[in-house]
Short mmCIF file of C-alpha atoms in Angstrom, two decimals:
data_model
loop_
_atom_site.label_atom_id
_atom_site.label_comp_id
_atom_site.label_asym_id
_atom_site.label_seq_id
_atom_site.Cartn_x
_atom_site.Cartn_y
_atom_site.Cartn_z
CA SER C 1 -63.15 -1.60 -22.55
CA SER C 2 -60.63 1.13 -22.60
CA ASN C 3 -61.26 1.96 -18.92
CA ASP C 4 -60.46 -1.69 -18.01
CA GLU C 5 -57.29 -1.54 -20.13
CA ILE C 6 -56.22 1.79 -18.39
CA GLY C 7 -57.03 0.15 -15.04
CA ASP C 8 -54.82 -2.89 -15.91
CA LEU C 9 -52.05 -0.72 -17.12
CA ALA C 10 -52.22 1.44 -13.95
CA GLY C 11 -52.20 -1.75 -11.91
CA CYS C 12 -49.13 -3.00 -13.73
CA LEU C 13 -47.39 0.40 -13.28
CA ASN C 14 -48.19 0.35 -9.63
CA ASP C 15 -46.75 -3.12 -9.22
CA MET C 16 -43.63 -2.01 -11.04
CA VAL C 17 -43.28 1.07 -8.79
CA ARG C 18 -43.75 -1.10 -5.69
CA LYS C 19 -41.05 -3.51 -6.91
CA MET C 20 -38.77 -0.55 -7.74
CA ARG C 21 -39.29 0.85 -4.28
CA PHE C 22 -38.52 -2.53 -2.71
CA SER C 23 -35.40 -2.80 -4.92
CA ARG C 24 -34.35 0.73 -4.00
CA GLY C 25 -34.80 -0.21 -0.34
CA GLU C 26 -32.74 -3.36 -0.83
CA LEU C 27 -30.15 -1.26 -2.60
CA GLU C 28 -29.94 1.25 0.27
CA ALA C 29 -29.66 -1.59 2.77
CA GLU C 30 -26.93 -3.21 0.72
CA LYS C 31 -25.08 0.19 0.53
CA GLU C 32 -25.30 0.57 4.30
CA ARG C 33 -23.94 -3.00 4.80
CA LEU C 34 -21.08 -2.14 2.46
CA ALA C 35 -20.34 1.14 4.31
CA VAL C 36 -20.32 -0.73 7.71
CA THR C 37 -17.97 -3.36 6.18
CA LEU C 38 -15.63 -0.69 4.74
CA ARG C 39 -15.49 1.12 8.12
CA SER C 40 -14.42 -2.08 9.87
CA ILE C 41 -11.55 -2.95 7.46
CA THR C 42 -8.14 -1.81 8.76
CA ASP C 43 -6.58 -1.47 5.26
CA ALA C 44 -7.37 1.49 3.01
CA VAL C 45 -9.97 0.59 0.39
CA VAL C 46 -10.77 2.78 -2.61
CA THR C 47 -13.16 1.99 -5.47
CA ILE C 48 -12.74 3.79 -8.84
CA ASP C 49 -14.78 3.83 -12.01
CA LEU C 50 -13.47 3.19 -15.55
CA GLN C 51 -12.46 6.87 -15.91
CA GLY C 52 -10.20 6.47 -12.92
CA ARG C 53 -12.46 8.57 -10.65
CA ILE C 54 -12.94 7.70 -6.95
CA THR C 55 -16.48 6.43 -6.16
CA LEU C 56 -16.00 4.98 -2.66
CA MET C 57 -13.41 5.14 0.04
CA SER C 58 -12.99 3.56 3.51
CA GLU C 59 -12.23 5.54 6.66
CA THR C 60 -8.70 4.17 6.68
CA ALA C 61 -8.22 5.44 3.11
CA GLU C 62 -9.56 8.87 4.29
CA ASN C 63 -6.95 8.90 7.04
CA LEU C 64 -4.16 7.78 4.69
CA CYS C 65 -4.80 10.57 2.09
CA GLY C 66 -5.95 13.19 4.67
CA MET C 67 -9.27 13.84 2.93
CA THR C 68 -12.88 12.64 3.20
CA LEU C 69 -14.86 10.83 0.61
CA GLU C 70 -16.87 14.03 0.02
CA ASP C 71 -13.54 15.84 -0.70
CA VAL C 72 -12.35 13.35 -3.31
CA ARG C 73 -15.54 11.79 -4.78
CA ASN C 74 -15.35 11.93 -8.62
CA LYS C 75 -11.69 13.07 -8.52
CA VAL C 76 -9.04 11.10 -10.36
CA PHE C 77 -7.31 8.43 -8.13
CA SER C 78 -3.82 9.18 -9.47
CA GLU C 79 -4.18 12.87 -8.54
CA ILE C 80 -5.13 12.14 -4.93
CA PHE C 81 -2.90 9.11 -4.29
CA LEU C 82 0.65 10.22 -5.43
CA PHE C 83 3.09 7.30 -5.56
CA GLU C 84 6.83 7.87 -5.85
CA ASP C 85 7.13 5.36 -8.72
CA MET C 86 4.97 7.69 -10.88
CA GLN C 87 6.16 10.90 -12.41
CA PHE C 88 4.17 13.94 -11.50
CA GLY C 89 1.35 14.60 -13.95
CA SER C 90 2.03 11.33 -15.74
CA GLY C 91 -1.63 10.54 -15.97
CA GLU C 92 -3.18 7.21 -15.09
CA ASP C 93 -1.60 4.92 -12.56
CA PRO C 94 0.25 2.20 -14.39
CA TYR C 95 -1.25 -0.60 -12.28
CA ILE C 96 -4.82 0.67 -12.82
CA LEU C 97 -4.01 0.82 -16.54
CA GLN C 98 -2.65 -2.74 -16.44
CA ILE C 99 -5.83 -4.03 -14.83
CA LYS C 100 -7.96 -2.29 -17.44
CA GLU C 101 -6.05 -3.92 -20.20
CA SER C 102 -5.51 -7.39 -18.74
CA ARG C 103 -8.63 -7.73 -16.45
CA PHE C 104 -6.27 -9.44 -13.94
CA SER C 105 -5.50 -8.38 -10.29
CA VAL C 106 -2.29 -6.86 -9.18
CA LYS C 107 -1.13 -8.01 -5.73
CA GLY C 108 1.46 -7.02 -3.13
CA ARG C 109 3.36 -4.16 -4.84
CA ARG C 110 5.48 -2.15 -2.42
CA ARG C 111 5.08 1.53 -3.18
CA GLY C 112 6.18 4.86 -1.64
CA PHE C 113 3.26 7.13 -1.15
CA ARG C 114 3.44 10.85 -0.42
CA SER C 115 0.55 12.01 1.81
CA PRO C 116 -0.93 15.51 1.24
CA SER C 117 1.00 16.67 4.35
CA GLY C 118 4.21 15.76 2.49
CA LYS C 119 5.08 12.73 4.72
CA MET C 120 6.34 9.68 2.87
CA LYS C 121 4.62 6.47 3.72
CA VAL C 122 5.24 2.91 2.47
CA VAL C 123 2.19 0.87 1.34
CA ILE C 124 1.53 -2.51 -0.12
CA PHE C 125 -0.60 -1.88 -3.16
CA SER C 126 -3.14 -4.47 -4.39
CA ALA C 127 -5.94 -3.93 -6.85
CA ALA C 128 -8.60 -6.06 -8.62
CA PRO C 129 -11.17 -5.60 -11.38
CA ILE C 130 -14.87 -5.16 -10.46
CA LYS C 131 -17.07 -7.01 -12.94
CA ASP C 132 -20.86 -7.10 -13.48
CA TYR C 133 -23.02 -10.12 -14.08
CA ASN C 134 -21.95 -10.22 -17.79
CA ASP C 135 -18.31 -10.27 -16.72
CA ASP C 136 -17.84 -6.72 -18.15
CA LEU C 137 -15.36 -4.47 -16.27
CA VAL C 138 -17.30 -1.71 -14.35
CA GLY C 139 -14.57 -0.47 -11.93
CA ILE C 140 -11.52 -1.27 -9.91
CA VAL C 141 -11.02 -1.76 -6.18
CA VAL C 142 -7.74 -0.70 -4.69
CA VAL C 143 -6.45 -1.91 -1.29
CA LEU C 144 -3.48 -0.08 0.38
CA GLN C 145 -1.83 -1.59 3.44
CA ASP C 146 0.23 1.01 5.35
CA ILE C 147 3.51 -0.66 6.39
CA THR C 148 5.38 2.58 7.23
CA ALA C 149 5.77 1.62 10.91
CA GLU C 150 7.06 -1.87 10.04
CA GLU C 151 9.49 -0.43 7.60
CA LYS C 152 10.93 1.96 10.23
CA ILE C 153 11.33 -0.94 12.65
CA ARG C 154 13.03 -2.97 9.92
CA GLU C 155 15.42 -0.01 9.18
CA GLU C 156 16.31 0.28 12.83
CA LEU C 157 16.99 -3.45 13.08
CA ASN C 158 19.21 -3.26 10.05
CA LYS C 159 21.15 -0.38 11.60
CA VAL C 160 21.57 -2.37 14.83
CA GLN C 161 22.76 -5.41 12.82
CA LYS C 162 25.26 -3.27 10.87
CA LEU C 163 26.55 -1.83 14.20
CA GLU C 164 26.90 -5.34 15.57
CA THR C 165 28.77 -6.42 12.50
CA ILE C 166 31.06 -3.42 12.74
CA GLY C 167 31.65 -4.27 16.44
CA VAL C 168 32.48 -7.92 15.64
CA LEU C 169 34.74 -6.74 12.83
CA ALA C 170 36.54 -4.17 15.06
CA GLY C 171 36.91 -6.79 17.78
CA GLY C 172 38.41 -9.18 15.23
CA ILE C 173 40.78 -6.51 13.93
CA ALA C 174 41.81 -5.68 17.58
CA HIS C 175 42.37 -9.31 18.36
CA ASP C 176 44.51 -9.75 15.19
CA PHE C 177 46.44 -6.57 15.99
CA ASN C 178 47.00 -7.76 19.50
CA ASN C 179 48.32 -11.08 18.16
CA ILE C 180 50.76 -9.21 15.84
CA LEU C 181 51.92 -6.98 18.69
CA THR C 182 52.44 -10.00 20.95
CA SER C 183 54.43 -11.68 18.22
CA ILE C 184 56.62 -8.55 17.65
CA VAL C 185 57.17 -8.10 21.42
CA GLY C 186 57.98 -11.78 21.74
CA ASN C 187 60.42 -11.71 18.87
CA VAL C 188 62.10 -8.50 20.22
CA SER C 189 62.42 -10.19 23.68
CA LEU C 190 63.87 -13.31 22.07
CA ALA C 191 66.30 -11.28 20.00
CA LYS C 192 67.54 -9.29 23.09
CA PHE C 193 67.95 -12.66 24.94
CA ASN C 194 70.03 -14.04 22.11
CA MET C 195 72.23 -10.97 21.71
CA SER C 196 75.77 -11.03 23.08
CA PRO C 197 76.79 -8.44 25.90
CA GLN C 198 79.15 -6.77 23.41
CA SER C 199 76.33 -6.12 20.88
CA GLU C 200 74.37 -4.29 23.47
CA GLU C 201 77.02 -1.56 23.78
#
């Protein structure tokens, strides 16, 4: 009867709703696990969609760009993260574009990054495609490792090494100059010794 058919249909719908609720619960749990993982990662992690808009960002990424995820969600990545190897207003980040076209990762690119406060930072830029079960590109994950402190230490070490080199060079020049002076003084003394008394007058 039609009542039985409606009952069966309602039962099927209820089963589907229960499964959807269970799936939504699983999805929420997975999102929470992902959020906890992102918070524990020391590098800055940003995920963007195929339009280049930010969808997710770790706490370290928030600290790096000086804004929260709520501030930047759905904003274009290349407008928030300004790298010195890009011209202002040049559009999409060249590495993001490269990943979209090639579907291959980009790893270990050293890039200067200007924070919103205007401070220059140095980061190691890596990015990889995010693919679905059908191997279709659905987004891109970007990882930025802040190496500004290490770069400053390296610069200071280079300065010290240059100063040491200059010191060694100056010491070598002084030593050579001293040898020349000693030779001149010695030759003058020898010449005076060999001179006759008449030539001294």
